[in-house]
Amino acid sequence: MKFLPVQLVLAMGAAEVHLRHSFPRIMWALTPHPPEGDQPFADLQRIESDPAYRALFLAGLDAAIAERNAEHVAELNAFVDVVKEAAGELRNLVGPDNGERAA
C-alpha cells in the first residue's frame, strides 16, 4: 500500500501532461495567473489618498517635465544652429558675384 500514493501522484502528473498537450487553451484558462495592472492602479489610489505622496509625486512629475522641456529646447537650438550654418554656406555659394557670372 505504500506505493499507491506514489503511483497515484505519477498517474495524475501524466494525466496533467496529457491534458496540457491535448487541450492547451483549456489548461491555460484553468491555470491561475497573477492579476495584471494592479500596481499602477494602486499607485493612483495612493496619489489620490495620501497628500504627502501626492506632493512628492507631483514634484517629481514637474521635475521630469522641466527636464524634458530643457532637452527639447536644447535640441531645437542645435537644429537652429545647423540651419543657420547651412544658410550661411548657401549664401556663400549663391552670392551676388556667382549670380552675375552665371547670367
Coordinates of N, CA, C and O in Angstrom, one line a residue:
M1 N 0.8 -1.2 0.0 CA 0.0 0.0 0.0 C 0.8 1.3 0.0 O 0.3 2.3 -0.2
K2 N 2.1 1.2 0.3 CA 3.0 2.3 0.3 C 3.1 2.9 -1.1 O 3.2 4.1 -1.3
F3 N 3.0 2.1 -2.1 CA 3.2 2.5 -3.5 C 2.0 3.2 -4.1 O 2.1 3.8 -5.1
L4 N 0.8 3.0 -3.5 CA -0.4 3.5 -4.1 C -0.3 5.1 -4.2 O -0.6 5.6 -5.2
P5 N 0.0 5.8 -3.1 CA 0.1 7.3 -3.3 C 1.1 7.7 -4.3 O 0.8 8.7 -5.1
V6 N 2.2 7.1 -4.4 CA 3.2 7.4 -5.4 C 2.7 7.2 -6.8 O 2.9 8.0 -7.7
Q7 N 2.1 6.0 -7.0 CA 1.5 5.7 -8.3 C 0.4 6.7 -8.7 O 0.3 7.1 -9.8
L8 N -0.4 7.0 -7.7 CA -1.5 8.0 -7.9 C -0.9 9.3 -8.3 O -1.4 10.0 -9.3
V9 N 0.1 9.8 -7.7 CA 0.7 11.1 -8.0 C 1.3 11.0 -9.4 O 1.2 12.0 -10.2
L10 N 2.0 9.9 -9.7 CA 2.6 9.8 -11.1 C 1.5 9.8 -12.1 O 1.6 10.4 -13.2
A11 N 0.4 9.1 -11.8 CA -0.7 9.0 -12.8 C -1.3 10.3 -13.0 O -1.7 10.7 -14.1
M12 N -1.5 11.1 -11.9 CA -2.1 12.4 -12.0 C -1.2 13.4 -12.8 O -1.6 14.2 -13.6
G13 N 0.1 13.3 -12.6 CA 1.1 14.1 -13.3 C 1.0 13.7 -14.8 O 1.1 14.6 -15.7
A14 N 1.0 12.4 -15.1 CA 0.9 12.0 -16.5 C -0.4 12.5 -17.2 O -0.4 13.0 -18.3
A15 N -1.5 12.5 -16.4 CA -2.8 13.0 -16.9 C -2.7 14.5 -17.2 O -3.2 15.0 -18.2
E16 N -2.1 15.2 -16.3 CA -1.9 16.7 -16.5 C -1.1 17.0 -17.7 O -1.5 17.8 -18.5
V17 N 0.0 16.3 -17.9 CA 0.8 16.5 -19.1 C 0.0 16.2 -20.4 O 0.0 16.9 -21.3
H18 N -0.8 15.1 -20.3 CA -1.6 14.7 -21.5 C -2.7 15.8 -21.7 O -2.9 16.2 -22.9
L19 N -3.3 16.3 -20.7 CA -4.3 17.3 -20.9 C -3.7 18.6 -21.4 O -4.3 19.3 -22.2
R20 N -2.5 19.0 -20.8 CA -1.9 20.2 -21.3 C -1.5 20.1 -22.8 O -1.6 21.1 -23.5
H21 N -1.1 18.9 -23.2 CA -0.8 18.7 -24.6 C -2.0 18.7 -25.5 O -2.0 19.3 -26.6
S22 N -3.0 18.1 -25.0 CA -4.2 17.9 -25.9 C -5.1 19.1 -25.9 O -5.8 19.5 -26.9
F23 N -5.2 19.8 -24.7 CA -6.1 21.0 -24.6 C -5.4 22.2 -24.0 O -5.7 22.6 -22.9
P24 N -4.5 22.8 -24.8 CA -3.7 23.9 -24.2 C -4.5 25.1 -23.8 O -4.2 25.7 -22.7
R25 N -5.5 25.4 -24.5 CA -6.3 26.6 -24.2 C -7.1 26.4 -22.9 O -7.2 27.3 -22.1
I26 N -7.7 25.2 -22.8 CA -8.5 25.0 -21.6 C -7.6 24.9 -20.4 O -7.9 25.5 -19.3
M27 N -6.4 24.3 -20.5 CA -5.5 24.2 -19.4 C -5.0 25.6 -19.0 O -4.8 25.9 -17.9
W28 N -4.7 26.5 -20.0 CA -4.3 27.8 -19.7 C -5.4 28.6 -19.0 O -5.1 29.3 -18.0
A29 N -6.6 28.4 -19.4 CA -7.7 29.1 -18.7 C -7.9 28.6 -17.3 O -8.3 29.3 -16.4
L30 N -7.6 27.3 -17.0 CA -7.7 26.7 -15.7 C -6.6 27.1 -14.8 O -6.7 26.9 -13.6
T31 N -5.5 27.5 -15.3 CA -4.3 27.8 -14.6 C -4.4 29.2 -14.0 O -4.7 30.1 -14.7
P32 N -4.2 29.4 -12.7 CA -4.3 30.7 -12.1 C -3.1 31.6 -12.6 O -2.0 31.1 -12.7
H33 N -3.5 32.8 -12.9 CA -2.5 33.8 -13.4 C -2.5 35.0 -12.4 O -3.5 35.4 -11.9
P34 N -1.3 35.6 -12.3 CA -1.3 36.8 -11.4 C -2.1 38.0 -12.0 O -2.1 38.1 -13.3
P35 N -2.7 38.8 -11.3 CA -3.5 39.9 -11.8 C -2.6 40.9 -12.5 O -1.5 41.2 -12.0
E36 N -3.0 41.4 -13.6 CA -2.2 42.4 -14.4 C -2.7 43.8 -14.1 O -3.9 44.0 -13.9
G37 N -1.7 44.7 -14.0 CA -2.1 46.1 -13.9 C -2.5 46.6 -12.6 O -3.1 47.6 -12.5
D38 N -2.3 45.8 -11.5 CA -2.7 46.3 -10.2 C -1.8 47.4 -9.6 O -2.2 48.3 -8.9
Q39 N -0.5 47.3 -10.0 CA 0.5 48.3 -9.5 C 0.1 49.7 -9.9 O 0.1 50.6 -9.0
P40 N -0.1 50.0 -11.1 CA -0.4 51.4 -11.5 C -1.7 51.9 -10.8 O -1.8 53.1 -10.4
F41 N -2.7 51.0 -10.7 CA -3.9 51.4 -10.0 C -3.7 51.7 -8.5 O -4.2 52.6 -8.0
A42 N -2.9 50.9 -7.9 CA -2.5 51.1 -6.5 C -1.8 52.4 -6.3 O -2.0 53.1 -5.4
D43 N -0.9 52.7 -7.3 CA -0.1 54.0 -7.2 C -1.1 55.2 -7.3 O -1.0 56.2 -6.6
L44 N -2.0 55.0 -8.2 CA -3.0 56.1 -8.4 C -3.9 56.3 -7.2 O -4.1 57.4 -6.8
Q45 N -4.3 55.2 -6.6 CA -5.1 55.3 -5.3 C -4.2 56.0 -4.2 O -4.8 56.8 -3.5
R46 N -3.0 55.6 -4.2 CA -2.1 56.3 -3.1 C -1.9 57.7 -3.4 O -1.9 58.6 -2.5
I47 N -1.7 58.1 -4.7 CA -1.6 59.5 -5.0 C -2.8 60.3 -4.6 O -2.8 61.4 -4.1
E48 N -4.0 59.7 -4.9 CA -5.3 60.4 -4.5 C -5.5 60.5 -3.0 O -6.1 61.4 -2.6
S49 N -5.1 59.5 -2.3 CA -5.4 59.4 -0.9 C -4.4 60.0 0.1 O -4.7 60.4 1.2
D50 N -3.1 60.0 -0.3 CA -2.0 60.4 0.6 C -1.5 61.7 0.1 O -0.8 61.8 -0.9
P51 N -1.7 62.8 0.9 CA -1.3 64.2 0.4 C 0.3 64.3 0.3 O 0.8 64.9 -0.6
A52 N 1.0 63.6 1.3 CA 2.5 63.7 1.2 C 3.0 63.0 0.0 O 3.9 63.5 -0.7
Y53 N 2.4 61.8 -0.3 CA 2.9 61.1 -1.5 C 2.5 61.8 -2.8 O 3.2 61.9 -3.8
R54 N 1.3 62.5 -2.8 CA 0.8 63.3 -3.9 C 1.8 64.4 -4.2 O 2.2 64.7 -5.3
A55 N 2.2 65.1 -3.1 CA 3.2 66.2 -3.2 C 4.5 65.7 -3.8 O 5.1 66.4 -4.7
L56 N 5.0 64.6 -3.3 CA 6.2 64.0 -3.8 C 6.1 63.6 -5.3 O 7.0 63.9 -6.1
F57 N 5.0 63.0 -5.6 CA 4.8 62.6 -7.0 C 4.7 63.8 -7.9 O 5.3 63.8 -9.0
L58 N 4.0 64.8 -7.5 CA 3.8 66.0 -8.4 C 5.1 66.7 -8.5 O 5.4 67.3 -9.6
A59 N 5.9 66.8 -7.5 CA 7.3 67.4 -7.6 C 8.1 66.6 -8.6 O 8.8 67.3 -9.4
G60 N 8.1 65.3 -8.5 CA 8.9 64.5 -9.4 C 8.4 64.7 -10.9 O 9.1 64.7 -11.8
L61 N 7.0 64.8 -11.0 CA 6.5 65.0 -12.3 C 6.9 66.3 -12.9 O 7.2 66.4 -14.1
D62 N 6.8 67.4 -12.1 CA 7.2 68.7 -12.5 C 8.7 68.7 -12.9 O 9.1 69.3 -13.9
A63 N 9.5 68.0 -12.2 CA 11.0 68.0 -12.5 C 11.2 67.3 -13.8 O 12.0 67.7 -14.6
A64 N 10.5 66.2 -14.0 CA 10.6 65.4 -15.3 C 10.1 66.2 -16.5 O 10.8 66.2 -17.5
I65 N 9.0 67.0 -16.3 CA 8.5 67.8 -17.4 C 9.5 68.9 -17.7 O 9.8 69.2 -18.9
A66 N 10.1 69.6 -16.7 CA 11.1 70.6 -16.9 C 12.3 70.1 -17.6 O 12.9 70.7 -18.5
E67 N 12.8 68.9 -17.2 CA 13.9 68.3 -17.8 C 13.6 68.0 -19.3 O 14.5 68.2 -20.2
R68 N 12.5 67.4 -19.6 CA 12.1 67.1 -20.9 C 12.0 68.4 -21.8 O 12.5 68.4 -22.9
N69 N 11.5 69.5 -21.2 CA 11.4 70.7 -21.9 C 12.8 71.3 -22.2 O 13.0 71.8 -23.3
A70 N 13.7 71.2 -21.2 CA 15.0 71.7 -21.4 C 15.8 70.9 -22.5 O 16.5 71.5 -23.4
E71 N 15.6 69.6 -22.5 CA 16.2 68.8 -23.6 C 15.6 69.2 -25.0 O 16.3 69.3 -26.0
H72 N 14.3 69.4 -25.0 CA 13.6 69.8 -26.2 C 14.2 71.1 -26.7 O 14.4 71.3 -27.9
V73 N 14.3 72.1 -25.8 CA 14.8 73.4 -26.2 C 16.3 73.3 -26.7 O 16.7 73.9 -27.7
A74 N 17.1 72.5 -26.1 CA 18.5 72.3 -26.5 C 18.5 71.6 -27.9 O 19.3 72.0 -28.7
E75 N 17.6 70.7 -28.1 CA 17.6 70.1 -29.5 C 17.2 71.1 -30.5 O 17.8 71.1 -31.6
L76 N 16.2 71.9 -30.2 CA 15.8 72.9 -31.2 C 16.9 74.0 -31.4 O 17.1 74.4 -32.6
N77 N 17.6 74.4 -30.4 CA 18.7 75.3 -30.5 C 19.8 74.7 -31.4 O 20.3 75.4 -32.3
A78 N 20.1 73.5 -31.2 CA 21.1 72.8 -32.0 C 20.6 72.7 -33.5 O 21.4 73.0 -34.4
F79 N 19.4 72.5 -33.7 CA 18.8 72.4 -35.1 C 18.9 73.8 -35.7 O 19.2 73.9 -36.9
V80 N 18.5 74.8 -35.0 CA 18.6 76.2 -35.5 C 20.0 76.6 -35.9 O 20.2 77.2 -36.9
D81 N 21.0 76.2 -35.1 CA 22.4 76.5 -35.4 C 22.8 75.8 -36.7 O 23.5 76.4 -37.5
V82 N 22.4 74.6 -36.8 CA 22.7 73.8 -38.1 C 22.1 74.5 -39.3 O 22.7 74.6 -40.3
V83 N 20.8 74.9 -39.1 CA 20.1 75.6 -40.3 C 20.8 76.9 -40.6 O 21.0 77.2 -41.8
K84 N 21.2 77.7 -39.6 CA 21.9 78.9 -39.8 C 23.2 78.7 -40.5 O 23.6 79.5 -41.4
E85 N 23.9 77.7 -40.1 CA 25.2 77.4 -40.7 C 25.0 77.0 -42.2 O 25.7 77.4 -43.1
A86 N 24.0 76.2 -42.4 CA 23.7 75.7 -43.8 C 23.3 76.9 -44.6 O 23.6 77.1 -45.8
A87 N 22.5 77.8 -44.1 CA 22.0 79.0 -44.8 C 23.2 79.9 -45.1 O 23.3 80.5 -46.2
G88 N 24.2 80.1 -44.2 CA 25.4 80.8 -44.5 C 26.2 80.2 -45.6 O 26.7 81.0 -46.5
E89 N 26.3 78.9 -45.6 CA 27.1 78.2 -46.7 C 26.4 78.4 -48.0 O 27.0 78.6 -49.1
L90 N 25.0 78.4 -48.0 CA 24.3 78.5 -49.2 C 24.4 80.0 -49.7 O 24.5 80.2 -50.9
R91 N 24.4 81.0 -48.8 CA 24.6 82.4 -49.2 C 26.0 82.5 -49.9 O 26.1 83.3 -50.8
N92 N 27.0 81.9 -49.3 CA 28.3 82.0 -49.9 C 28.4 81.3 -51.3 O 29.1 81.8 -52.2
L93 N 27.7 80.3 -51.5 CA 27.7 79.6 -52.8 C 26.9 80.4 -53.8 O 27.3 80.5 -55.0
V94 N 25.7 81.0 -53.4 CA 24.9 81.7 -54.4 C 24.9 83.2 -53.9 O 23.9 83.8 -53.5
G95 N 26.1 83.8 -54.0 CA 26.2 85.2 -53.6 C 26.0 86.1 -54.9 O 25.7 85.6 -56.0
P96 N 26.1 87.4 -54.7 CA 25.9 88.3 -55.8 C 26.9 88.1 -56.9 O 26.6 88.2 -58.1
D97 N 28.1 87.7 -56.6 CA 29.2 87.5 -57.6 C 28.9 86.3 -58.4 O 29.0 86.3 -59.6
N98 N 28.4 85.2 -57.8 CA 28.1 84.0 -58.5 C 26.9 84.1 -59.4 O 26.9 83.6 -60.5
G99 N 25.9 84.9 -59.0 CA 24.7 85.1 -59.8 C 25.0 85.9 -61.1 O 24.5 85.6 -62.1
E100 N 26.0 86.9 -61.0 CA 26.3 87.7 -62.2 C 27.1 86.9 -63.2 O 27.0 87.1 -64.4
R101 N 27.9 86.0 -62.7 CA 28.8 85.2 -63.6 C 27.9 84.2 -64.4 O 28.2 83.9 -65.6
A102 N 26.9 83.7 -63.8 CA 26.0 82.7 -64.5 C 25.2 83.4 -65.5 O 24.8 82.8 -66.5
A103 N 24.8 84.7 -65.4 CA 23.9 85.3 -66.3 C 24.5 85.8 -67.5 O 25.3 85.7 -68.2

